[in-house]
Amino acid sequence: MSALDFTPTSTTRRLGDDERARILAAPGFGTHFTDFMAHARWTVQDGWAESSVLPYGPLQLSPAAAVLHYGQEIFEGLKAFRHADGSVWTFRPEANAERMQRSARRLALPELSAEDFLASLRALTAADEPWVPEPTGEESLYLRPFMFASEEFLGVRASHTVDYYVIASPAGPYFPRGVQPLVVWITDEYARAGAGGTGAAKCGGNYASSLLARRQAVENGADEVLFLDSETHTGIDELSGMNVFAITRDGRVLTPSLTGSILEGVTRASVLRLAQDRGLEVAEQRLVMSEVLEQLDSGEITEMFACGTAAVITPIGSFMAHGGTWTVGDGGSGETTLALRKELTDIQYGRIPDRHGWLTRLV
Ligand SMILES: *Cc1c(COP(=O)(O)O)cnc(C)c1O
């Protein structure tokens, strides 16, 4: 049972039908927001309370709010998909709820129950239902739950007041002109997470620490940056916001094991399962960067891809580093990569049976 009810405080839409239609015709990613947002507040005295769905708009925050100084913040990301019959579904939300609880523990934030998490998604998606795009291609409504330290206090300790919000943003197809393989820069200078750090938590700080490396990647002509383990700088960890996979010529599907510095992606777990279902051998193991580059040159590794909720599965076309350039396969999109991508999105949009019970109806 959900303890929080996320009752709407208003039914007045922020934007008119025409403006919403104009935005939904070309939503892009993360630039347009819906009419409403879900909110709940936690205080050390009363726990979680004051839940509602209210008009989307700027927050009032003290300049001394702890999050602005010490970065005590976590977030989640998942999508709502409209099926052909008009119903709206989301993918494995209990996994996101549990991960948000793990992130909360690591950042000394209060845990929100899985029931309350799901209730917030349901209430917001119901209020913003016209914002869930029609299933013409790969459109969705991206849901962004987040939680932060809002107490007005500059002392260093866990905040006594915490705010939780869910905002929503219509998302167009990630690859409007067809799937484009990524060029990935291998950073030998920066790490995103270290032993005992926050790498396994979905917190803004991890992203803040990745931005300079990502900028360096772009300056070197790449799209994304790959981080190695911080201790030895030899093992593959992940990209700044996506997990990494390799597929060998003999059909083994490999991904770095969860060492504590890698974020445990819901897409990663789903890909491992779908690959297994196809009869492929899957392994979570240490992947040594230099060995992977050799196996790309020898043709032993034929495909690599990155995965996460936003882009689903993105082929990696090549790697760049100070020492050179390595092409993955023929530099295009691998066959197994595209097959896994199609199967996952077909499940999400209700085009094939949901044999693992991964979908939850929202509206
Ligand atoms: C969110 C995220 C991922 C992908 O997780 P999904 O649950 O698949 O969206 C991977 N790495 C990092 C660092 C992330 O923040």
mmCIF file of N, CA and C in Angstrom, residues 228-237 254-259 262 268 283-292 295:
data_model
loop_
_atom_site.group_PDB
_atom_site.id
_atom_site.type_symbol
_atom_site.label_atom_id
_atom_site.label_comp_id
_atom_site.label_asym_id
_atom_site.label_seq_id
_atom_site.Cartn_x
_atom_site.Cartn_y
_atom_site.Cartn_z
ATOM 1 N N LEU A 228 37.864 4.217 -17.112
ATOM 2 C CA LEU A 228 38.510 2.983 -16.646
ATOM 3 C C LEU A 228 38.441 2.962 -15.128
ATOM 4 N N ASP A 229 38.749 1.810 -14.538
ATOM 5 C CA ASP A 229 38.721 1.743 -13.071
ATOM 6 C C ASP A 229 39.794 2.692 -12.518
ATOM 7 N N SER A 230 39.496 3.312 -11.400
ATOM 8 C CA SER A 230 40.370 4.384 -10.903
ATOM 9 C C SER A 230 41.626 3.846 -10.243
ATOM 10 N N GLU A 231 41.610 2.570 -9.832
ATOM 11 C CA GLU A 231 42.743 2.018 -9.097
ATOM 12 C C GLU A 231 43.909 1.667 -10.021
ATOM 13 N N THR A 232 43.604 0.929 -11.098
ATOM 14 C CA THR A 232 44.685 0.455 -11.975
ATOM 15 C C THR A 232 44.659 1.119 -13.346
ATOM 16 N N HIS A 233 43.549 1.817 -13.656
ATOM 17 C CA HIS A 233 43.398 2.446 -14.974
ATOM 18 C C HIS A 233 43.566 1.455 -16.113
ATOM 19 N N THR A 234 43.167 0.198 -15.886
ATOM 20 C CA THR A 234 43.272 -0.815 -16.944
ATOM 21 C C THR A 234 41.924 -1.465 -17.279
ATOM 22 N N GLY A 235 41.016 -1.522 -16.322
ATOM 23 C CA GLY A 235 39.739 -2.211 -16.537
ATOM 24 C C GLY A 235 38.664 -1.250 -17.021
ATOM 25 N N ILE A 236 37.769 -1.745 -17.882
ATOM 26 C CA ILE A 236 36.666 -0.916 -18.376
ATOM 27 C C ILE A 236 35.610 -0.779 -17.277
ATOM 28 N N ASP A 237 35.232 0.448 -16.952
ATOM 29 C CA ASP A 237 34.078 0.670 -16.068
ATOM 30 C C ASP A 237 32.840 0.928 -16.923
ATOM 31 N N LEU A 254 29.671 -9.978 -23.240
ATOM 32 C CA LEU A 254 30.465 -9.653 -22.055
ATOM 33 C C LEU A 254 30.178 -8.242 -21.572
ATOM 34 N N THR A 255 30.140 -8.064 -20.259
ATOM 35 C CA THR A 255 30.010 -6.710 -19.692
ATOM 36 C C THR A 255 30.798 -6.676 -18.383
ATOM 37 N N PRO A 256 31.367 -5.525 -18.022
ATOM 38 C CA PRO A 256 32.122 -5.455 -16.764
ATOM 39 C C PRO A 256 31.254 -5.848 -15.566
ATOM 40 N N SER A 257 31.839 -6.598 -14.643
ATOM 41 C CA SER A 257 31.105 -6.982 -13.437
ATOM 42 C C SER A 257 30.919 -5.763 -12.538
ATOM 43 N N LEU A 258 29.924 -5.845 -11.654
ATOM 44 C CA LEU A 258 29.580 -4.718 -10.779
ATOM 45 C C LEU A 258 30.569 -4.683 -9.620
ATOM 46 N N THR A 259 31.500 -3.761 -9.705
ATOM 47 C CA THR A 259 32.602 -3.715 -8.735
ATOM 48 C C THR A 259 32.339 -2.722 -7.623
ATOM 49 N N ILE A 262 30.551 0.930 -10.697
ATOM 50 C CA ILE A 262 29.705 0.937 -11.897
ATOM 51 C C ILE A 262 28.250 1.082 -11.468
ATOM 52 N N ARG A 268 21.086 -2.713 -18.726
ATOM 53 C CA ARG A 268 22.157 -3.718 -18.643
ATOM 54 C C ARG A 268 21.598 -5.070 -18.208
ATOM 55 N N ALA A 283 28.538 -13.192 -19.788
ATOM 56 C CA ALA A 283 29.460 -13.188 -18.651
ATOM 57 C C ALA A 283 29.662 -11.769 -18.160
ATOM 58 N N GLU A 284 29.578 -11.617 -16.827
ATOM 59 C CA GLU A 284 29.951 -10.357 -16.181
ATOM 60 C C GLU A 284 31.352 -10.585 -15.637
ATOM 61 N N GLN A 285 32.303 -9.851 -16.148
ATOM 62 C CA GLN A 285 33.699 -10.110 -15.785
ATOM 63 C C GLN A 285 34.518 -8.834 -15.938
ATOM 64 N N ARG A 286 35.745 -8.877 -15.436
ATOM 65 C CA ARG A 286 36.652 -7.766 -15.635
ATOM 66 C C ARG A 286 37.050 -7.718 -17.107
ATOM 67 N N LEU A 287 36.905 -6.564 -17.743
ATOM 68 C CA LEU A 287 37.305 -6.401 -19.144
ATOM 69 C C LEU A 287 38.493 -5.447 -19.175
ATOM 70 N N VAL A 288 39.651 -5.991 -19.537
ATOM 71 C CA VAL A 288 40.876 -5.176 -19.572
ATOM 72 C C VAL A 288 40.911 -4.402 -20.888
ATOM 73 N N MET A 289 41.040 -3.085 -20.780
ATOM 74 C CA MET A 289 40.952 -2.216 -21.963
ATOM 75 C C MET A 289 41.942 -2.620 -23.044
ATOM 76 N N SER A 290 43.216 -2.847 -22.661
ATOM 77 C CA SER A 290 44.247 -3.145 -23.673
ATOM 78 C C SER A 290 43.922 -4.458 -24.391
ATOM 79 N N GLU A 291 43.373 -5.427 -23.648
ATOM 80 C CA GLU A 291 43.007 -6.709 -24.273
ATOM 81 C C GLU A 291 41.831 -6.533 -25.220
ATOM 82 N N VAL A 292 40.866 -5.721 -24.811
ATOM 83 C CA VAL A 292 39.713 -5.461 -25.682
ATOM 84 C C VAL A 292 40.172 -4.789 -26.982
ATOM 85 N N GLN A 295 41.674 -7.339 -29.136
ATOM 86 C CA GLN A 295 40.655 -8.233 -29.694
ATOM 87 C C GLN A 295 39.799 -7.540 -30.752
#
